[in-house]
PDB file of N, CA and C in Angstrom:
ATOM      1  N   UNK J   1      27.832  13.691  -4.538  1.00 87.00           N
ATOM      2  CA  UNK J   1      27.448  15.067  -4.722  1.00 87.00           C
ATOM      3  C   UNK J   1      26.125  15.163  -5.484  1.00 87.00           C
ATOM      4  N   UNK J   2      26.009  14.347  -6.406  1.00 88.00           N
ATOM      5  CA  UNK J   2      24.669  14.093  -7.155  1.00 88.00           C
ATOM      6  C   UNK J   2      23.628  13.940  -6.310  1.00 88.00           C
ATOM      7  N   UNK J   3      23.792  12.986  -5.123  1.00 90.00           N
ATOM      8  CA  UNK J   3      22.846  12.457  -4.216  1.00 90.00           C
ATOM      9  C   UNK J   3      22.221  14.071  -3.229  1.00 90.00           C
ATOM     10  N   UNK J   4      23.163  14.826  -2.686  1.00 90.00           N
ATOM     11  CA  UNK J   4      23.226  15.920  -2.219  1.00 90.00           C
ATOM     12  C   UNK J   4      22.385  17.241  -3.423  1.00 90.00           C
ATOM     13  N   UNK J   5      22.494  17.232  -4.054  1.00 90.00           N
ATOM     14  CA  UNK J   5      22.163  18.244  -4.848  1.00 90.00           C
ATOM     15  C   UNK J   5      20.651  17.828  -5.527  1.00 90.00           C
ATOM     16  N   UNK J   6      20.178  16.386  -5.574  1.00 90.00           N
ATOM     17  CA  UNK J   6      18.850  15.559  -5.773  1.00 90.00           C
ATOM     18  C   UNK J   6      18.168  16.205  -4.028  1.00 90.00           C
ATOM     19  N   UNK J   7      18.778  16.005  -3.545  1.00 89.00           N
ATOM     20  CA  UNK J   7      18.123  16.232  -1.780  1.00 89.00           C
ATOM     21  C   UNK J   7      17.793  17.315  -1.477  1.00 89.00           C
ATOM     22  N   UNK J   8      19.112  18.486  -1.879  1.00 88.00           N
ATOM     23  CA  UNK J   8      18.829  19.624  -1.136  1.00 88.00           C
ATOM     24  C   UNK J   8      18.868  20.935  -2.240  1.00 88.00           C
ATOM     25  N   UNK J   9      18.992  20.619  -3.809  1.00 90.00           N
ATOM     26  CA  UNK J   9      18.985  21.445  -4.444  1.00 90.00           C
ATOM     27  C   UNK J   9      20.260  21.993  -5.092  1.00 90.00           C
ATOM     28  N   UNK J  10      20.630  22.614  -6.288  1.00 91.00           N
ATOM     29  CA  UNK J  10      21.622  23.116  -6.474  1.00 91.00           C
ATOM     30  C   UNK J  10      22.187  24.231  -5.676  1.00 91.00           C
ATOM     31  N   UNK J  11      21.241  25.175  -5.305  1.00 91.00           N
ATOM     32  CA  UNK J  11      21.390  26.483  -4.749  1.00 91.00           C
ATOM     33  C   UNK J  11      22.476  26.043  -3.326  1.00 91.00           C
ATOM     34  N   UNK J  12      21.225  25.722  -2.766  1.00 91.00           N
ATOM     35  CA  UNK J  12      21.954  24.851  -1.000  1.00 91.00           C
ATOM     36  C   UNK J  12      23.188  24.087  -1.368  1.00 91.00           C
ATOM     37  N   UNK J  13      23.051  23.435  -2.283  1.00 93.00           N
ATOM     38  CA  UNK J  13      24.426  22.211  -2.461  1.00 93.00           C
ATOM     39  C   UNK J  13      26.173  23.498  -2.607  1.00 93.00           C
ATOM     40  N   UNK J  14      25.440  24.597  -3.851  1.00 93.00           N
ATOM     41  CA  UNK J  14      26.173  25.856  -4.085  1.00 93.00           C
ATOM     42  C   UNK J  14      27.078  26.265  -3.031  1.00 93.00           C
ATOM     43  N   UNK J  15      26.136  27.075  -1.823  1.00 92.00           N
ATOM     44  CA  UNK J  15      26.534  27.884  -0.483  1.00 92.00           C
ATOM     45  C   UNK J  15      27.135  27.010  -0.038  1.00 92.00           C
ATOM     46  N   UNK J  16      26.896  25.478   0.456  1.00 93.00           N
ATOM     47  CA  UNK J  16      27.518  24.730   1.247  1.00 93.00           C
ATOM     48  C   UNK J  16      28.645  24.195   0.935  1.00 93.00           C
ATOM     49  N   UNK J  17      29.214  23.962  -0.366  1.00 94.00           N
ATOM     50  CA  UNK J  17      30.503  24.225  -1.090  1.00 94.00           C
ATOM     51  C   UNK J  17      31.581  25.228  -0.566  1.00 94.00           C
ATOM     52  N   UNK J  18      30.532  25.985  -0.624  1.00 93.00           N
ATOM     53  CA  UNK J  18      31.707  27.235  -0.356  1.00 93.00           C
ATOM     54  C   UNK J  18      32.201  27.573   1.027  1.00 93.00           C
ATOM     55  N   UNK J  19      31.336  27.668   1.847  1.00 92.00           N
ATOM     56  CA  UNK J  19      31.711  27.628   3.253  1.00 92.00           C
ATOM     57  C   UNK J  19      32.332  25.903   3.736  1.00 92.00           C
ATOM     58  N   UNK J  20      32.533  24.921   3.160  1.00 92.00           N
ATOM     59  CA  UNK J  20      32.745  23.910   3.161  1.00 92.00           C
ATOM     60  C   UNK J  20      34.677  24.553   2.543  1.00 92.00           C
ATOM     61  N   UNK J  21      34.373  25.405   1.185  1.00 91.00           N
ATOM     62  CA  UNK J  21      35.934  25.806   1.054  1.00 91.00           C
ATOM     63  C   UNK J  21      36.380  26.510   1.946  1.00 91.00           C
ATOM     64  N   UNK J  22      35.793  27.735   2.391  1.00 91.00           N
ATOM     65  CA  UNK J  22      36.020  28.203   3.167  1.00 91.00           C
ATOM     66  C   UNK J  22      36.666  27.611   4.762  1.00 91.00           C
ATOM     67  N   UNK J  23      36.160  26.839   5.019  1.00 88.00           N
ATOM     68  CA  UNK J  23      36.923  26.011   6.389  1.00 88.00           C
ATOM     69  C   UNK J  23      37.928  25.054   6.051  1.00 88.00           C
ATOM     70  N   UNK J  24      38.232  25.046   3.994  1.00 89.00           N
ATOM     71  CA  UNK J  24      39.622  24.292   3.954  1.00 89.00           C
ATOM     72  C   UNK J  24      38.879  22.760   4.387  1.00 89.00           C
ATOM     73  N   UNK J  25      37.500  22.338   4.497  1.00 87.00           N
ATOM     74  CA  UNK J  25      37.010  21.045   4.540  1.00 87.00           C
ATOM     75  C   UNK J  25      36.960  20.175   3.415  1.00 87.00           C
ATOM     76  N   UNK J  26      37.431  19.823   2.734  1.00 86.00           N
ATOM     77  CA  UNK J  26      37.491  19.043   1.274  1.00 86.00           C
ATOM     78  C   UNK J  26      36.455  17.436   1.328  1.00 86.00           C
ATOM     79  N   UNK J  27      35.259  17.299   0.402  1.00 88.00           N
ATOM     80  CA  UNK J  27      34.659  16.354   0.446  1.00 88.00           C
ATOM     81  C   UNK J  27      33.128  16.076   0.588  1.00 88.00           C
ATOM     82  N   UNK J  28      32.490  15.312  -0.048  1.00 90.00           N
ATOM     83  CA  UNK J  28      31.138  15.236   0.099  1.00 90.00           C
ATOM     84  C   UNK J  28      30.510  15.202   2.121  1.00 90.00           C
ATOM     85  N   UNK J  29      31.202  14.209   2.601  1.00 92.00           N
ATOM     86  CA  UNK J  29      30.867  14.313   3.515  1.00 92.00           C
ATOM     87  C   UNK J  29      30.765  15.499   4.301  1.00 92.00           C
ATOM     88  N   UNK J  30      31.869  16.738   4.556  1.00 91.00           N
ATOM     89  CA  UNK J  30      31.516  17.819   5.346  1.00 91.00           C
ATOM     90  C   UNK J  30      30.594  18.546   4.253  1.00 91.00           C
ATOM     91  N   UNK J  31      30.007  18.551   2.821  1.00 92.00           N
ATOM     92  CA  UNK J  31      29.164  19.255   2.618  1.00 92.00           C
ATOM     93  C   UNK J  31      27.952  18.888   3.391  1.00 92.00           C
ATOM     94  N   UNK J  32      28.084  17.732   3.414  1.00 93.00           N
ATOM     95  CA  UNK J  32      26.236  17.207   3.933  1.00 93.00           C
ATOM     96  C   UNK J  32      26.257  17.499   5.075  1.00 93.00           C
ATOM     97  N   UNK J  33      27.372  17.432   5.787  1.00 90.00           N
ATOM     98  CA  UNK J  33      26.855  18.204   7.413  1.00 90.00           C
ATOM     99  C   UNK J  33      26.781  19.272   7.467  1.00 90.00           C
ATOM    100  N   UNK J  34      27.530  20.154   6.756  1.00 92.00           N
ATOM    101  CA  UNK J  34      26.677  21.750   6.409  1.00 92.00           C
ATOM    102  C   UNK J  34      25.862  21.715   5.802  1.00 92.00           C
ATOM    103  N   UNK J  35      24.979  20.778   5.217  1.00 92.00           N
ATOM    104  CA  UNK J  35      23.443  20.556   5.115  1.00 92.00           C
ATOM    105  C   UNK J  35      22.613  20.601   5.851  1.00 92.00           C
ATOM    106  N   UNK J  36      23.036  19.732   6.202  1.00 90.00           N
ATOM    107  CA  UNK J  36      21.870  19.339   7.458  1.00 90.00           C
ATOM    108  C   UNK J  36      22.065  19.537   8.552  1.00 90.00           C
ATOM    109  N   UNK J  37      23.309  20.735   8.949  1.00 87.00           N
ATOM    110  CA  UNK J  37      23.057  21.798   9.539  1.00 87.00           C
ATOM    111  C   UNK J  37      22.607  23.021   9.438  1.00 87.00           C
ATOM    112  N   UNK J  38      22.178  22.854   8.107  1.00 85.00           N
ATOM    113  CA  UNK J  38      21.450  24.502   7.638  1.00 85.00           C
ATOM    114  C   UNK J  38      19.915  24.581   8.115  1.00 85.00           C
ATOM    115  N   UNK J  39      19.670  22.476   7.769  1.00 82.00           N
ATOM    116  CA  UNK J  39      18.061  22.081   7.633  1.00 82.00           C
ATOM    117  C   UNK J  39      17.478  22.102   9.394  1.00 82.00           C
ATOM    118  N   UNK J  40      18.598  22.261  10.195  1.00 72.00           N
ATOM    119  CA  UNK J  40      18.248  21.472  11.360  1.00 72.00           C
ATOM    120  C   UNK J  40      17.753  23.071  11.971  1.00 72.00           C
ATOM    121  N   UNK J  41      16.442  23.014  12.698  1.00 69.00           N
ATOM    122  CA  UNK J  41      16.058  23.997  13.504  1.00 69.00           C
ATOM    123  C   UNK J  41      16.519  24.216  14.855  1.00 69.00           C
ATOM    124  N   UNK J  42      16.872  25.544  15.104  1.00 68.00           N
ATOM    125  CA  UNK J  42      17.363  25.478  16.614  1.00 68.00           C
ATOM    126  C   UNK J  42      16.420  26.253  17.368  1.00 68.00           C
ATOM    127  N   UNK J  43      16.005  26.071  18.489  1.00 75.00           N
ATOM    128  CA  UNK J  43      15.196  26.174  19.253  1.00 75.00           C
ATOM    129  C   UNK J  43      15.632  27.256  19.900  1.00 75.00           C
ATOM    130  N   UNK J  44      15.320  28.408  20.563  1.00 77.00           N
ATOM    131  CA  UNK J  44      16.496  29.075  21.611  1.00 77.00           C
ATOM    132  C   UNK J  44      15.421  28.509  23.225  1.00 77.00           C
ATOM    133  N   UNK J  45      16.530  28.331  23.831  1.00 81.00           N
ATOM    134  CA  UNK J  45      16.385  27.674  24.951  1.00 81.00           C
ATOM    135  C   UNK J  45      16.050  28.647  26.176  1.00 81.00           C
ATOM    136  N   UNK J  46      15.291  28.783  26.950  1.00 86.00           N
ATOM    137  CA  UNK J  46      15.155  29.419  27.852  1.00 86.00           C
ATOM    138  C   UNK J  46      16.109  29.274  28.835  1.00 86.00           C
ATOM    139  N   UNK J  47      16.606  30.729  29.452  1.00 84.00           N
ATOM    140  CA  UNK J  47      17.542  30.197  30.503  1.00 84.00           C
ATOM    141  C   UNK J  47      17.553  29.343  31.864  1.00 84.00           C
ATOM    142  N   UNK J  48      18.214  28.677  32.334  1.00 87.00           N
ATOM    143  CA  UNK J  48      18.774  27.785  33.583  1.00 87.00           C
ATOM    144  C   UNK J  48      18.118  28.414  34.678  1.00 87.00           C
ATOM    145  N   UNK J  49      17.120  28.069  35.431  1.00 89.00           N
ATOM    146  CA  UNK J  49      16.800  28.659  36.721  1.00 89.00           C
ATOM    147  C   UNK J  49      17.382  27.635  37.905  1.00 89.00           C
ATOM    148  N   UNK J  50      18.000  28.731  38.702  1.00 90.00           N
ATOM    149  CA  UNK J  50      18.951  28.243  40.015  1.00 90.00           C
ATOM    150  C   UNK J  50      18.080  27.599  41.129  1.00 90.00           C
ATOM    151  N   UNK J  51      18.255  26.796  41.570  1.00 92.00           N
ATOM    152  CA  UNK J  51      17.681  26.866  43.200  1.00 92.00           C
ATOM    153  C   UNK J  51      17.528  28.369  44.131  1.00 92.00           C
ATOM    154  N   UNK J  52      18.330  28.616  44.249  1.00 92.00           N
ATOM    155  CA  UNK J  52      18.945  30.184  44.273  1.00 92.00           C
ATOM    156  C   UNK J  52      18.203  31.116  44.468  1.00 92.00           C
ATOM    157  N   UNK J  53      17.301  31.644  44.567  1.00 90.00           N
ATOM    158  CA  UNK J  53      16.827  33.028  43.856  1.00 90.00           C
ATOM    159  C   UNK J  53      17.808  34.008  43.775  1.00 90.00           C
ATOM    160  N   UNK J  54      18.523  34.626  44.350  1.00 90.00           N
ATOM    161  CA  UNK J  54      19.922  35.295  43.983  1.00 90.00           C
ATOM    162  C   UNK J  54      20.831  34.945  43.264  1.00 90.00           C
ATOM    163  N   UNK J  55      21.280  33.811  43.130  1.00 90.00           N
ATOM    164  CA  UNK J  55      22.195  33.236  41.600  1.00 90.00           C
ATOM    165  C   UNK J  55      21.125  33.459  40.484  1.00 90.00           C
ATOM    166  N   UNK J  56      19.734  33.557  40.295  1.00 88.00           N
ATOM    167  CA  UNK J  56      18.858  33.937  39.442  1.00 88.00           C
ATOM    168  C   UNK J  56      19.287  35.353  38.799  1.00 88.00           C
ATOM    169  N   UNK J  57      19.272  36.165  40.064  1.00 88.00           N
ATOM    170  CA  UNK J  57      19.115  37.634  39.883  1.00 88.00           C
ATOM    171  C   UNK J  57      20.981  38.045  39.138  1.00 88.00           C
ATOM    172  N   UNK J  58      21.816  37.075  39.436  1.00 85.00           N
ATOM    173  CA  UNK J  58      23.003  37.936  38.850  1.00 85.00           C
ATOM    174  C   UNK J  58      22.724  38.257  37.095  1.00 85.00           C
ATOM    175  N   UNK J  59      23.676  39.343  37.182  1.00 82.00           N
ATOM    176  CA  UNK J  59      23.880  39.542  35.460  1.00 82.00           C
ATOM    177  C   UNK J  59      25.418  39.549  35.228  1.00 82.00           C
ATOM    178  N   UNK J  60      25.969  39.370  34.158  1.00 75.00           N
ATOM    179  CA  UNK J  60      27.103  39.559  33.916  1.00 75.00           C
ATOM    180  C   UNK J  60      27.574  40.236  32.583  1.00 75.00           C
ATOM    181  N   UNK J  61      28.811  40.399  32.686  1.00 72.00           N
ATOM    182  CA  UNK J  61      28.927  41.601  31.575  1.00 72.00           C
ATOM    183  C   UNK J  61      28.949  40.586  30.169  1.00 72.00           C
ATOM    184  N   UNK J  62      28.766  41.654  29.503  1.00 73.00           N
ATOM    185  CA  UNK J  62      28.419  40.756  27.728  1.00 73.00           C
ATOM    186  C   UNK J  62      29.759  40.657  27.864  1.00 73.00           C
ATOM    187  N   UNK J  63      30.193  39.352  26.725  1.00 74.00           N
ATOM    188  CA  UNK J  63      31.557  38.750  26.151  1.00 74.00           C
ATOM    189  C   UNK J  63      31.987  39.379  25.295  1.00 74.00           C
ATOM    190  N   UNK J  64      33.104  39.786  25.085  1.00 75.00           N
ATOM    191  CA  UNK J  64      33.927  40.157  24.266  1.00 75.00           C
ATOM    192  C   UNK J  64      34.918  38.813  24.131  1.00 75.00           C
ATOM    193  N   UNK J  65      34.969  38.290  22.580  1.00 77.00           N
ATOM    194  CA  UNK J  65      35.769  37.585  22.308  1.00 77.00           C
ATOM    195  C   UNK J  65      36.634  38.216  21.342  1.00 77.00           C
ATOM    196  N   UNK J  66      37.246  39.108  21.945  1.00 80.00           N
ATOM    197  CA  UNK J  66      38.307  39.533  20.994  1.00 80.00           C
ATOM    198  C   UNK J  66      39.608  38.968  21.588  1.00 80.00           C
ATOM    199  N   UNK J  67      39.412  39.003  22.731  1.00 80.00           N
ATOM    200  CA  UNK J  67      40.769  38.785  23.188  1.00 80.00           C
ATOM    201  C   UNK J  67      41.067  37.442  23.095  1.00 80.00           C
ATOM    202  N   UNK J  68      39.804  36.057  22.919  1.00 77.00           N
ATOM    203  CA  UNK J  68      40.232  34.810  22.833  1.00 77.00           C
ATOM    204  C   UNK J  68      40.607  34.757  20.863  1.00 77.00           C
ATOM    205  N   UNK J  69      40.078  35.797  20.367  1.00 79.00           N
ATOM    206  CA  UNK J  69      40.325  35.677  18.721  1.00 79.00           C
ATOM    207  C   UNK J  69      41.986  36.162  18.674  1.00 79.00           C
ATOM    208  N   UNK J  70      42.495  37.150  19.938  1.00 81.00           N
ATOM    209  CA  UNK J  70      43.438  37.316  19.515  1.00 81.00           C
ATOM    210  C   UNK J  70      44.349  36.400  20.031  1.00 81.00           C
ATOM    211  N   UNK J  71      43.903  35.340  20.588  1.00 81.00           N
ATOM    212  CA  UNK J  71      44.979  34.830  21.222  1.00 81.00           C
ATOM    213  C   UNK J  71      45.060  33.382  20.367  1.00 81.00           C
ATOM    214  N   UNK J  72      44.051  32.834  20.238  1.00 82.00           N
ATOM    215  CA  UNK J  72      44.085  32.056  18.719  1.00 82.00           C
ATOM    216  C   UNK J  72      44.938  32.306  17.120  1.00 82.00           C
ATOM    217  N   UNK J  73      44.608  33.575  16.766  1.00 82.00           N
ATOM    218  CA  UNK J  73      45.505  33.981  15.858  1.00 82.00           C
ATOM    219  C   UNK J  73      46.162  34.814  15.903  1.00 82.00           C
ATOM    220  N   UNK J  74      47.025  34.641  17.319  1.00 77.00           N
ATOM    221  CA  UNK J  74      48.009  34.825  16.802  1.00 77.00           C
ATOM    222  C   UNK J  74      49.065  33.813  16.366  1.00 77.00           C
ATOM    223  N   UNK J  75      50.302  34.098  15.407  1.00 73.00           N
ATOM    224  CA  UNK J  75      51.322  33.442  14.938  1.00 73.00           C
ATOM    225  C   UNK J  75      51.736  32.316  15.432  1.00 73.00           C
ATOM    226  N   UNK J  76      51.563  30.748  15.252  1.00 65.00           N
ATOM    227  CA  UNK J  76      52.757  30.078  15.782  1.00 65.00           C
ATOM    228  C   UNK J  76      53.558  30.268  16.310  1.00 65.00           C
ATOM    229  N   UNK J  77      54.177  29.776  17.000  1.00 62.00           N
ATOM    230  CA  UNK J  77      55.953  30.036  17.469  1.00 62.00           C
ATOM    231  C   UNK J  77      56.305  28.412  16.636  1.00 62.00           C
ATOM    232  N   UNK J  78      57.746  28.955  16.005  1.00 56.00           N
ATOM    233  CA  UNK J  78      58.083  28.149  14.894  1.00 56.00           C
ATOM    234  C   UNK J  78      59.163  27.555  15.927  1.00 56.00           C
ATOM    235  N   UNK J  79      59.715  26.377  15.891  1.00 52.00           N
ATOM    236  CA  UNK J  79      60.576  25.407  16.784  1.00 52.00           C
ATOM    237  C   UNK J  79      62.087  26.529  16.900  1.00 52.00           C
ATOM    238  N   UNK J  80      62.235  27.095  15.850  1.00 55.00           N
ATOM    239  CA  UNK J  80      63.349  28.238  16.316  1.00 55.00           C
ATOM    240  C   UNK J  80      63.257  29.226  16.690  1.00 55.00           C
ATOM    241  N   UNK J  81      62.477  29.588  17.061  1.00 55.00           N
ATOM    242  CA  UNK J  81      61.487  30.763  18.266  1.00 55.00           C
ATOM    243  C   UNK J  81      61.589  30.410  19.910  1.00 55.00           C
ATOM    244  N   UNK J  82      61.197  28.724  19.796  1.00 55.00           N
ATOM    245  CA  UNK J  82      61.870  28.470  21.267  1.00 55.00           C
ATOM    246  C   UNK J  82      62.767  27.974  21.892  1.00 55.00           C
ATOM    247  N   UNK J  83      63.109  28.565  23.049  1.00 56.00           N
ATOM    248  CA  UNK J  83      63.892  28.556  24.191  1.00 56.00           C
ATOM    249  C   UNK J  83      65.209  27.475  23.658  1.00 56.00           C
ATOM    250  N   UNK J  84      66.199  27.410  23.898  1.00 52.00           N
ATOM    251  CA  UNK J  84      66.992  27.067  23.187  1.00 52.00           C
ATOM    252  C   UNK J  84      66.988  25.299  24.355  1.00 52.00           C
ATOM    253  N   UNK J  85      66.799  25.221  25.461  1.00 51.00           N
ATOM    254  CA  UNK J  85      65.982  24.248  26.122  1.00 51.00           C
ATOM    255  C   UNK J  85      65.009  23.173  25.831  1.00 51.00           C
ATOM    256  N   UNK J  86      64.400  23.946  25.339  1.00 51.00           N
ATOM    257  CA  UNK J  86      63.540  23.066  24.142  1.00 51.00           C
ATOM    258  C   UNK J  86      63.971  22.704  23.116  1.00 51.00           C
ATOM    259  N   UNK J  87      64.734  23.157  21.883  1.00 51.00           N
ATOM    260  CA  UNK J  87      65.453  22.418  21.054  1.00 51.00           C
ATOM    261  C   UNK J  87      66.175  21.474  21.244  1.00 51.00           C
ATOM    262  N   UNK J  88      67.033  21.824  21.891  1.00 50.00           N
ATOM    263  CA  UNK J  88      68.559  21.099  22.402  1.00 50.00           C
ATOM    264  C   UNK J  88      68.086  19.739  22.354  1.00 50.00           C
ATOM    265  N   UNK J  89      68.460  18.589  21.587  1.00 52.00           N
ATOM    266  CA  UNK J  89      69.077  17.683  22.017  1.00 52.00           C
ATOM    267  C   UNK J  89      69.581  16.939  23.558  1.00 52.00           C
ATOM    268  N   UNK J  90      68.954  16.323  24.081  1.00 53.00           N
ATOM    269  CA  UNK J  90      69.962  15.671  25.610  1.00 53.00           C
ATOM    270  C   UNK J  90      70.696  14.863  25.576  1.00 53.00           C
ATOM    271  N   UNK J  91      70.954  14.421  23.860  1.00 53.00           N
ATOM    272  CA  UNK J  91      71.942  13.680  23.999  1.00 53.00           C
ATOM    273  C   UNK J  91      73.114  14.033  23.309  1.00 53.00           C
ATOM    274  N   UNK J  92      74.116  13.704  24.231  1.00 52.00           N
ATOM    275  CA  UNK J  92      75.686  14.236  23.525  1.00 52.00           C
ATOM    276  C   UNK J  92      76.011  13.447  22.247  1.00 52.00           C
ATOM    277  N   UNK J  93      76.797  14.027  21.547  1.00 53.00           N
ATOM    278  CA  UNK J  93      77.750  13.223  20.411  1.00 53.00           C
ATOM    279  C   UNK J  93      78.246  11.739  21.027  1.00 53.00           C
ATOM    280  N   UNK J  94      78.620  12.200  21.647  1.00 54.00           N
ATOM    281  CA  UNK J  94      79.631  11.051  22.305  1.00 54.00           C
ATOM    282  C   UNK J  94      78.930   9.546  22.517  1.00 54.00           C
ATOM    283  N   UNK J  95      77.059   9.891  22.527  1.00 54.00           N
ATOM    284  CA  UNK J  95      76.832   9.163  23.110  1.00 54.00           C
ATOM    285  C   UNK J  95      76.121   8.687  21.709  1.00 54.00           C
ATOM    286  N   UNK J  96      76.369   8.873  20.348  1.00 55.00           N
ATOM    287  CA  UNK J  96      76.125   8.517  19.679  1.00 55.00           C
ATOM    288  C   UNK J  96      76.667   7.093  19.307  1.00 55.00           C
ATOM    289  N   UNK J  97      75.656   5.598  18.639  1.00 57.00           N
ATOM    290  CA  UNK J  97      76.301   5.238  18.690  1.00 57.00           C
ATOM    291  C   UNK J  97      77.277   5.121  17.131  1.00 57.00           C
ATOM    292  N   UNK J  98      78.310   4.228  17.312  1.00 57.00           N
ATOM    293  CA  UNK J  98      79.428   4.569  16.389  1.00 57.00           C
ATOM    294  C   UNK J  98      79.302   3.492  15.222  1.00 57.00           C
ATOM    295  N   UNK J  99      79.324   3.918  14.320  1.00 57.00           N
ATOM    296  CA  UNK J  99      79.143   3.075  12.342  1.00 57.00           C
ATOM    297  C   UNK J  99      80.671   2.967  12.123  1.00 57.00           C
ATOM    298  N   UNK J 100      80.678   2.243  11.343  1.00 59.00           N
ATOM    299  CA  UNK J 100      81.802   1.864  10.704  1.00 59.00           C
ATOM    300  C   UNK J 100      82.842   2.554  10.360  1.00 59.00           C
ATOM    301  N   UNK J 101      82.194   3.529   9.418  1.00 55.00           N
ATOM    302  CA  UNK J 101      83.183   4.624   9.345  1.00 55.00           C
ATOM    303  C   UNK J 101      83.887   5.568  10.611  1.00 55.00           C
ATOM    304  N   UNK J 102      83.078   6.097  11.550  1.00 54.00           N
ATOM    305  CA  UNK J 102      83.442   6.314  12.774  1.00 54.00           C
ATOM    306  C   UNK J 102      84.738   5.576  13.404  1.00 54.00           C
ATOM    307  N   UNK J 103      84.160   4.187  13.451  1.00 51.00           N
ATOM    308  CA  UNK J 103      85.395   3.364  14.295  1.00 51.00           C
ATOM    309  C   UNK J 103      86.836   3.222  12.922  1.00 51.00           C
ATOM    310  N   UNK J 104      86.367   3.520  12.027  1.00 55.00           N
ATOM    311  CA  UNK J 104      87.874   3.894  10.842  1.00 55.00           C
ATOM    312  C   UNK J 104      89.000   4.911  11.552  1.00 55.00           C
ATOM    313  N   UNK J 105      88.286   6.301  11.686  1.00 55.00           N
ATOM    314  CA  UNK J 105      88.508   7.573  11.999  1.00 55.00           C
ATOM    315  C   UNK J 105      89.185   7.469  13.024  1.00 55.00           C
ATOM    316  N   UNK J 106      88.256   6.823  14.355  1.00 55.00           N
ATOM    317  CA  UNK J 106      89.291   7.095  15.534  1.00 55.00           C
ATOM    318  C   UNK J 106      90.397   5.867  15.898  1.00 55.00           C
ATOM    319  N   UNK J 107      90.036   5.098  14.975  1.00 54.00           N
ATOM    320  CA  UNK J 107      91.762   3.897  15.128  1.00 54.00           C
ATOM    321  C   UNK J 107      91.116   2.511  15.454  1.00 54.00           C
ATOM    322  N   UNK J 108      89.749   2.109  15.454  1.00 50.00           N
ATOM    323  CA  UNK J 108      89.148   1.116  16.143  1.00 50.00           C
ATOM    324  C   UNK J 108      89.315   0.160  15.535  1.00 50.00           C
TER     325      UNK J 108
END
């Protein structure tokens, strides 16, 4: 962390802590890649031209990611939530095999 904060400053070392807590990332290492992903420039890329001239010309509707946010958070399903198919066991008692005490019980 010393090495990080000699490099990129207290301030930067600061923010990147926190969004580092924030994602529940614990450790020097994911701070420095939210470093030097802060340091790294991104270019914006011009778009993809088609062979096409008509695959050029489409537009499409803007994204709404609400519906993939809602489908991400929502709730787990907790193992007793499902289908009772899915829990179950396929194997019978019976086919358990038998300990000592067992073979006491039934006369063995």
């Amino acid at each position: 962390m010393f090495e990080l904060i000699r490099d990129y400053g207290p301030e930067a070392v600061a923010s990147a802590v926190q969004k580092a807590h924030a994602a529940r990332a614990f450790g020097a290492d994911y701070i420095a890649n939210i470093l030097r992903q802060q340091q790294t420039r991104r270019d914006v890329q011009p778009p993809v031209r088609l062979r096409q001239p008509e695959l050029n010309e489409l537009a499409t509707d803007p994204l709404s990611l609400a519906e993939y946010d809602a489908l991400i958070l929502q709730p787990r399903k907790e193992s007793h939530d499902l289908p009772s198919s899915e829990t179950e066991s396929t194997q019978s008692d019976d086919d358990e095999p038998t300990t000592r005490s067992d073979s006491r019980r039934r006369g063995e």
